[in-house]
Short mmCIF file of C-alpha atoms in Angstrom, two decimals:
data_model
loop_
_atom_site.label_atom_id
_atom_site.label_comp_id
_atom_site.label_asym_id
_atom_site.label_seq_id
_atom_site.Cartn_x
_atom_site.Cartn_y
_atom_site.Cartn_z
CA MET A 27 51.28 35.08 61.78
CA ASN A 28 49.77 32.06 63.49
CA ASP A 29 47.64 29.33 61.91
CA HIS A 30 44.49 31.46 62.07
CA LYS A 31 43.07 32.00 58.59
CA LEU A 32 42.81 35.76 58.29
CA THR A 33 39.78 37.47 56.84
CA VAL A 34 40.98 40.16 54.42
CA VAL A 35 38.65 42.86 53.14
CA LEU A 36 39.67 43.98 49.66
CA LEU A 37 38.57 47.61 49.35
CA PHE A 38 38.49 49.21 45.89
CA GLY A 39 36.86 51.75 43.58
CA GLY A 40 36.50 55.16 45.18
CA ARG A 41 35.74 58.73 44.27
CA SER A 42 39.00 59.69 42.58
CA GLY A 43 39.88 60.05 38.92
CA GLU A 44 41.73 56.74 39.24
CA HIS A 45 38.56 54.74 39.95
CA GLU A 46 38.95 52.37 36.98
CA VAL A 47 42.65 51.82 37.76
CA SER A 48 41.61 50.71 41.25
CA LEU A 49 39.11 48.20 39.83
CA ASN A 50 41.77 46.66 37.61
CA SER A 51 44.29 46.47 40.45
CA ALA A 52 41.74 44.89 42.77
CA TRP A 53 40.72 42.31 40.17
CA SER A 54 44.33 41.19 39.79
CA ILE A 55 44.75 40.87 43.56
CA TYR A 56 41.40 39.12 43.95
CA LYS A 57 42.45 36.43 41.47
CA ALA A 58 45.93 35.93 42.91
CA ILE A 59 45.47 36.04 46.70
CA ASP A 60 46.11 32.72 48.42
CA ARG A 61 42.69 31.35 49.41
CA SER A 62 44.33 28.63 51.51
CA ARG A 63 45.62 31.35 53.84
CA TYR A 64 42.97 34.05 53.59
CA ASN A 65 39.23 34.41 53.55
CA VAL A 66 38.52 37.24 51.12
CA GLU A 67 35.60 39.66 51.38
CA THR A 68 35.14 42.52 48.93
CA ILE A 69 33.84 46.05 49.31
CA GLY A 70 33.53 48.30 46.28
CA ILE A 71 33.14 52.06 46.61
CA ASN A 72 31.27 53.75 43.77
CA LYS A 73 32.08 57.20 42.42
CA GLN A 74 29.56 58.76 44.81
CA GLY A 75 31.41 57.25 47.79
CA GLN A 76 28.84 54.57 48.69
CA TRP A 77 30.26 51.25 49.98
CA PHE A 78 28.85 47.93 48.65
CA TRP A 79 29.56 44.52 50.17
CA GLY A 80 30.35 41.47 48.05
CA VAL A 81 30.81 43.14 44.67
CA ILE A 82 33.50 41.70 42.38
CA PRO A 83 35.89 44.09 40.57
CA ASP A 84 35.64 42.33 37.22
CA GLN A 85 31.84 42.43 37.27
CA ILE A 86 31.87 46.13 38.19
CA LEU A 87 34.16 46.80 35.22
CA LYS A 88 31.64 45.08 32.95
CA THR A 89 28.27 46.24 34.28
CA GLY A 90 28.93 48.98 36.83
CA PHE A 91 27.92 49.23 40.47
CA PRO A 92 24.52 48.13 41.71
CA THR A 93 21.98 50.77 42.68
CA THR A 94 21.41 51.45 46.36
CA SER A 95 18.21 49.42 46.18
CA GLU A 96 19.91 46.46 44.49
CA GLY A 97 23.25 46.34 46.30
CA LEU A 98 24.14 45.65 49.91
CA GLN A 99 25.39 48.96 51.29
CA VAL A 100 27.63 48.82 54.33
CA THR A 101 29.44 51.16 56.66
CA LEU A 102 32.45 50.74 58.93
CA VAL A 103 31.53 50.87 62.60
CA ILE A 104 34.06 53.10 64.35
CA ASP A 105 34.43 51.04 67.51
CA PRO A 106 38.12 50.63 68.40
CA THR A 107 37.28 47.72 70.72
CA GLN A 108 35.47 45.76 68.02
CA PRO A 109 35.62 47.28 64.52
CA HIS A 110 33.29 45.67 62.01
CA PHE A 111 31.16 46.38 58.98
CA LEU A 112 27.41 46.82 59.29
CA ALA A 113 24.78 46.54 56.55
CA ILE A 114 22.71 49.72 56.33
CA ASN A 115 19.51 47.73 55.74
CA GLY A 116 20.17 45.54 58.79
CA GLN A 117 21.00 42.41 56.81
CA SER A 118 23.47 40.04 58.46
CA LEU A 119 26.99 39.84 57.08
CA PRO A 120 29.40 36.88 57.18
CA ASN A 121 31.00 36.60 60.62
CA ASP A 122 28.87 39.58 61.70
CA GLY A 123 31.00 41.84 59.50
CA LYS A 124 34.17 41.17 61.54
CA PHE A 125 37.51 40.91 59.78
CA ASP A 126 41.26 40.91 60.43
CA LEU A 127 42.70 43.38 57.93
CA VAL A 128 41.72 45.80 55.18
CA PHE A 129 43.66 45.70 51.91
CA PRO A 130 43.02 49.11 50.34
CA VAL A 131 43.42 49.25 46.57
CA LEU A 132 42.20 52.82 46.19
CA HIS A 133 44.46 54.98 44.07
CA GLY A 134 44.27 58.76 44.31
CA THR A 135 42.18 61.00 46.52
CA TYR A 136 39.92 59.54 49.21
CA GLY A 137 41.98 56.37 49.29
CA GLU A 138 45.69 56.99 48.89
CA ASP A 139 45.95 60.46 50.43
CA GLY A 140 45.62 59.64 54.13
CA THR A 141 41.86 60.20 54.43
CA LEU A 142 40.97 56.50 54.33
CA GLN A 143 43.97 55.69 56.51
CA GLY A 144 42.70 58.15 59.12
CA LEU A 145 39.32 56.44 59.12
CA LEU A 146 40.92 53.03 59.61
CA GLU A 147 43.16 54.37 62.38
CA MET A 148 40.12 55.79 64.19
CA ALA A 149 38.48 52.37 64.01
CA ASN A 150 41.69 50.61 65.18
CA VAL A 151 41.84 48.52 62.01
CA PRO A 152 44.94 46.76 60.59
CA TYR A 153 45.53 47.64 56.95
CA VAL A 154 48.05 47.30 54.15
CA GLY A 155 50.24 50.23 53.20
CA SER A 156 51.35 53.58 54.54
CA GLY A 157 49.73 55.42 57.43
CA VAL A 158 48.19 58.88 57.45
CA LEU A 159 51.43 60.87 57.20
CA GLY A 160 53.16 58.70 54.62
CA SER A 161 50.03 58.57 52.48
CA SER A 162 49.37 62.31 52.58
CA LEU A 163 52.98 63.25 51.86
CA GLY A 164 53.18 60.67 49.09
CA MET A 165 50.05 62.09 47.46
CA ASP A 166 50.86 65.81 47.62
CA LYS A 167 53.63 66.37 45.07
CA ASP A 168 54.42 69.82 46.47
CA ARG A 169 54.91 68.69 50.08
CA MET A 170 56.61 65.48 48.93
CA LYS A 171 59.22 67.44 47.03
CA ALA A 172 59.76 69.76 50.00
CA VAL A 173 60.56 66.72 52.16
CA PHE A 174 62.91 65.32 49.50
CA ILE A 175 64.77 68.63 49.35
CA GLU A 176 65.04 68.64 53.16
CA ARG A 177 66.71 65.22 52.94
CA ASN A 178 69.07 66.42 50.17
CA LEU A 179 67.57 64.06 47.61
CA PRO A 180 68.17 65.50 44.11
CA SER A 181 64.98 66.58 42.35
CA ALA A 182 64.01 68.62 39.31
CA ARG A 183 63.30 72.33 39.79
CA TYR A 184 59.64 73.11 40.33
CA VAL A 185 57.16 75.80 41.28
CA THR A 186 53.75 75.47 42.91
CA LEU A 187 50.72 77.71 42.57
CA LEU A 188 47.09 77.62 43.59
CA ARG A 189 44.29 77.46 41.06
CA SER A 190 42.86 80.69 42.48
CA GLU A 191 46.18 82.47 41.97
CA PHE A 192 46.42 81.41 38.35
CA LEU A 193 42.81 82.34 37.56
CA ARG A 194 43.25 85.72 39.22
CA GLU A 195 46.58 86.67 37.58
CA PRO A 196 47.29 84.28 34.69
CA GLU A 197 49.86 86.46 32.95
CA THR A 198 51.86 86.95 36.14
CA TYR A 199 52.19 83.23 36.72
CA LEU A 200 52.84 82.36 33.10
CA ASN A 201 55.72 84.85 33.17
CA MET A 202 57.01 83.41 36.46
CA ILE A 203 57.01 79.83 35.16
CA GLU A 204 58.75 80.83 31.94
CA ALA A 205 61.41 82.74 33.87
CA GLN A 206 62.06 80.03 36.48
CA LEU A 207 61.65 76.83 34.45
CA GLY A 208 61.37 77.54 30.74
CA TYR A 209 60.17 75.00 28.18
CA PRO A 210 59.36 72.22 27.99
CA CYS A 211 57.86 71.72 31.43
CA PHE A 212 55.40 69.36 33.06
CA VAL A 213 52.16 70.57 34.63
CA LYS A 214 50.56 68.33 37.24
CA PRO A 215 47.67 68.36 39.69
CA ALA A 216 49.39 68.19 43.08
CA ASN A 217 47.19 65.41 44.45
CA LEU A 218 46.57 62.84 41.73
CA GLY A 219 48.48 59.84 40.45
CA SER A 220 48.52 57.57 37.37
CA SER A 221 49.41 60.62 35.21
CA VAL A 222 45.82 61.86 35.44
CA GLY A 223 45.62 65.53 34.42
CA ILE A 224 49.32 65.77 33.57
CA SER A 225 50.48 67.65 30.46
CA LYS A 226 53.79 68.57 28.88
CA ALA A 227 53.94 72.18 27.73
CA HIS A 228 56.30 73.28 24.96
CA ASP A 229 55.24 76.92 24.67
CA ARG A 230 53.10 79.58 26.32
CA THR A 231 49.85 78.48 24.68
CA GLU A 232 50.32 74.87 25.77
CA LEU A 233 51.33 76.00 29.24
CA GLN A 234 48.14 78.00 29.67
CA GLU A 235 46.00 75.08 28.50
CA SER A 236 47.94 72.64 30.69
CA LEU A 237 47.36 74.79 33.77
CA LYS A 238 43.64 74.92 32.98
CA THR A 239 43.56 71.13 32.65
CA ALA A 240 45.40 70.55 35.94
CA ALA A 241 43.11 73.03 37.67
CA ILE A 242 40.13 70.81 36.84
CA PHE A 243 41.55 68.10 39.08
CA ASP A 244 43.12 70.01 41.98
CA ARG A 245 43.27 73.41 43.63
CA LYS A 246 47.08 73.15 43.79
CA ILE A 247 49.26 72.77 40.71
CA VAL A 248 52.90 71.70 40.46
CA ILE A 249 55.00 72.70 37.46
CA GLU A 250 58.35 70.95 36.94
CA GLU A 251 61.27 71.42 34.61
CA SER A 252 61.60 68.68 32.02
CA ILE A 253 64.54 66.34 32.54
CA THR A 254 65.82 64.62 29.41
CA GLY A 255 66.74 61.07 30.25
CA HIS A 256 65.56 57.60 31.10
CA GLU A 257 62.44 57.05 33.21
CA ILE A 258 63.51 54.58 35.88
CA GLU A 259 61.29 53.06 38.58
CA VAL A 260 62.15 51.07 41.71
CA SER A 261 59.75 49.18 43.95
CA VAL A 262 60.15 49.30 47.73
CA LEU A 263 58.78 46.79 50.23
CA GLY A 264 58.87 46.81 54.03
CA ASN A 265 58.23 48.80 57.18
CA ASP A 266 61.14 49.89 59.36
CA SER A 267 63.73 48.01 57.27
CA PRO A 268 62.56 48.39 53.66
CA ILE A 269 64.20 46.72 50.69
CA ALA A 270 64.37 47.85 47.07
CA SER A 271 63.79 45.87 43.88
CA ILE A 272 65.91 45.91 40.77
CA PRO A 273 65.18 49.02 38.67
CA GLY A 274 63.04 48.98 35.56
CA GLU A 275 62.84 51.45 32.71
CA VAL A 276 59.66 52.83 31.19
CA LEU A 277 59.75 53.12 27.40
CA PRO A 278 56.63 55.19 26.69
CA ALA A 279 55.09 55.17 23.26
CA GLN A 280 54.07 58.80 23.74
CA GLU A 281 56.19 61.75 24.78
CA PHE A 282 55.75 60.82 28.42
CA TYR A 283 54.16 57.97 30.39
CA THR A 284 50.50 58.95 30.13
CA TYR A 285 47.48 57.38 31.83
CA GLU A 286 46.63 55.53 28.62
CA ALA A 287 50.18 54.22 28.22
CA LYS A 288 50.22 52.91 31.80
CA TYR A 289 46.96 50.99 31.72
CA SER A 290 46.29 50.07 28.09
CA ASN A 291 49.97 49.27 27.43
CA ILE A 292 49.47 50.21 23.77
CA GLY A 293 52.89 50.83 22.26
CA SER A 294 54.61 51.36 25.60
CA SER A 295 56.94 48.83 27.13
CA LEU A 296 58.81 48.13 30.34
CA LEU A 297 62.47 47.14 30.31
CA ILE A 298 63.11 44.91 33.32
CA PRO A 299 65.80 45.03 34.48
CA ALA A 300 66.85 48.46 33.26
CA ALA A 301 70.14 48.45 31.33
CA LEU A 302 72.22 50.20 33.99
CA GLU A 303 75.68 49.76 35.48
CA ASP A 304 75.80 48.02 38.86
CA ASP A 305 76.96 51.11 40.77
CA LEU A 306 74.07 53.15 39.35
CA VAL A 307 71.61 50.39 40.28
CA GLN A 308 72.87 50.48 43.86
CA LYS A 309 72.54 54.27 44.01
CA LEU A 310 68.97 54.10 42.74
CA GLN A 311 68.04 51.39 45.23
CA LEU A 312 69.55 53.35 48.11
CA MET A 313 67.80 56.55 47.05
CA ALA A 314 64.48 54.70 46.68
CA VAL A 315 64.73 53.48 50.26
CA GLN A 316 65.72 56.98 51.41
CA ALA A 317 62.67 58.47 49.68
CA PHE A 318 60.45 55.81 51.27
CA GLN A 319 61.82 56.65 54.70
CA ALA A 320 61.70 60.41 54.11
CA VAL A 321 57.91 60.41 53.81
CA GLU A 322 57.57 57.68 56.48
CA ALA A 323 55.98 55.24 54.06
CA SER A 324 55.31 51.64 54.99
CA GLY A 325 54.28 48.44 53.26
CA LEU A 326 54.75 49.31 49.61
CA SER A 327 55.78 52.16 47.35
CA ARG A 328 57.08 52.73 43.85
CA VAL A 329 59.76 55.40 43.51
CA ASP A 330 60.23 57.10 40.14
CA PHE A 331 63.45 58.66 38.83
CA PHE A 332 64.97 60.30 35.79
CA VAL A 333 68.55 59.39 34.84
CA ASN A 334 70.21 61.62 32.26
CA ASP A 335 72.99 60.77 29.82
CA GLU A 336 75.61 61.77 32.41
CA ASN A 337 74.07 59.24 34.85
CA GLU A 338 72.83 62.02 37.10
CA ILE A 339 69.82 60.90 39.14
CA PHE A 340 66.74 63.05 39.68
CA LEU A 341 64.10 61.80 42.10
CA ASN A 342 60.69 62.41 40.56
CA GLU A 343 58.11 61.09 43.04
CA ILE A 344 56.97 58.31 45.32
CA ASN A 345 53.66 56.50 44.90
CA THR A 346 52.52 54.86 48.16
CA LEU A 347 49.71 52.81 46.56
CA PRO A 348 51.04 52.09 43.08
CA GLY A 349 49.09 50.34 40.37
CA PHE A 350 48.76 46.62 41.05
CA THR A 351 47.44 45.38 37.70
CA GLU A 352 49.06 42.52 35.85
CA ILE A 353 51.05 44.97 33.70
CA SER A 354 51.94 47.39 36.51
CA MET A 355 55.58 48.10 37.20
CA TYR A 356 55.44 47.58 40.98
CA PRO A 357 54.64 43.83 41.01
CA LYS A 358 56.57 43.16 37.80
CA LEU A 359 59.76 44.54 39.36
CA TRP A 360 59.35 42.32 42.42
CA GLU A 361 58.64 39.32 40.23
CA ALA A 362 61.92 39.96 38.40
CA THR A 363 63.67 40.43 41.75
CA GLY A 364 62.42 37.07 42.99
CA ILE A 365 59.05 37.67 44.69
CA PRO A 366 56.10 36.27 42.69
CA TYR A 367 52.79 38.16 42.60
CA SER A 368 50.91 35.94 45.06
CA GLU A 369 53.82 35.94 47.52
CA LEU A 370 54.05 39.72 47.25
CA ILE A 371 50.40 40.01 48.30
CA ASP A 372 51.13 37.72 51.24
CA ARG A 373 54.13 39.80 52.33
CA LEU A 374 52.10 43.00 52.20
CA ILE A 375 49.41 41.49 54.42
CA ILE A 376 52.04 40.33 56.91
CA LEU A 377 53.63 43.81 56.91
CA GLY A 378 50.24 45.38 57.55
CA MET A 379 49.62 43.11 60.52
CA GLU A 380 53.12 43.71 61.88
CA ARG A 381 52.76 47.48 61.62
CA PHE A 382 49.42 47.33 63.44
CA GLN A 383 50.87 45.18 66.21
CA ASP A 384 53.85 47.51 66.55
CA LYS A 385 51.47 50.47 67.05
CA GLN A 386 49.40 48.45 69.51
CA ASN A 387 52.52 47.77 71.56
CA CYS A 388 53.16 51.51 71.72
CA LYS A 389 49.61 52.10 72.98
CA ILE A 390 50.04 49.41 75.63
CA SER A 391 53.24 51.07 76.81
CA GLN A 392 51.52 54.45 77.00
CA ASN A 393 48.73 52.98 79.12
CA ASP A 394 51.09 51.29 81.58
#
């Protein structure tokens, strides 16, 4: 980047079940971003999907979003020649709402699943993180696993069913899951992160209840065999030439790493670095990069594994917009690898700008 001080729009909140996680991640970034290099503007999205200019994540956590009459609602003007934000009430915005890059911190649906990325692509806006394809594949656990299998990346056995199928023939699908996977097994909404809606079923009664819970959050449900072993996570950073952090191990207080364990940190702990042999560390780092490339991710991702007592590796999933709170594994792994939190934010912004410029060069070539 040149000496121009970039204006970064920190975008957070959103309509997903991970709304509060997003606010916490955004607050951490807001405090740590280098103000000597970046002008920071904030836009918070409430649970109804309305965008508010100038709201601060910490204040939203304390008092909630303003009403539409109190807050300054804005919209993104889809003008590829001059993208900018516009106040709905006509009020002027700093620099006429112009900016250099959007830093999305929206976990889950309508933020991490490719929908927001499509909007930003239509407006010709630079942004941090994966594009439409990488985001959508990273969000949909069913399609993600299909891509991993295509790349011969070892994963746990799983089955997928639609909510409508289960509600129509519950006994049929309970029998199928028992026959193909057995107990215990994990039941997950296909398109949510942060362990929202995830249950571990040990018998038929729990399985039925777990499927009902997952069906609240998504029309598609993924059921996976349970792998006994260590929960290992690796952070990945980059675009075309990504690098992997040292691995860390999750030591959950509960039977698995639940939403509460991730964000309240009560009883759970992170072992960084994970106590693994060097050759196993290298295999995990290589596989993390391969998973990142398989879904065509960019910018950042956290890749989650299980490692059993025989040191067999099972790729669990990739998260293309992982939690960015002060206790989140993604930044903590990079800190332990040698990239402090503030520098990590800087690198992600640079990667976002580089990816945008690379795509612009392709467009120029197409027009020649």
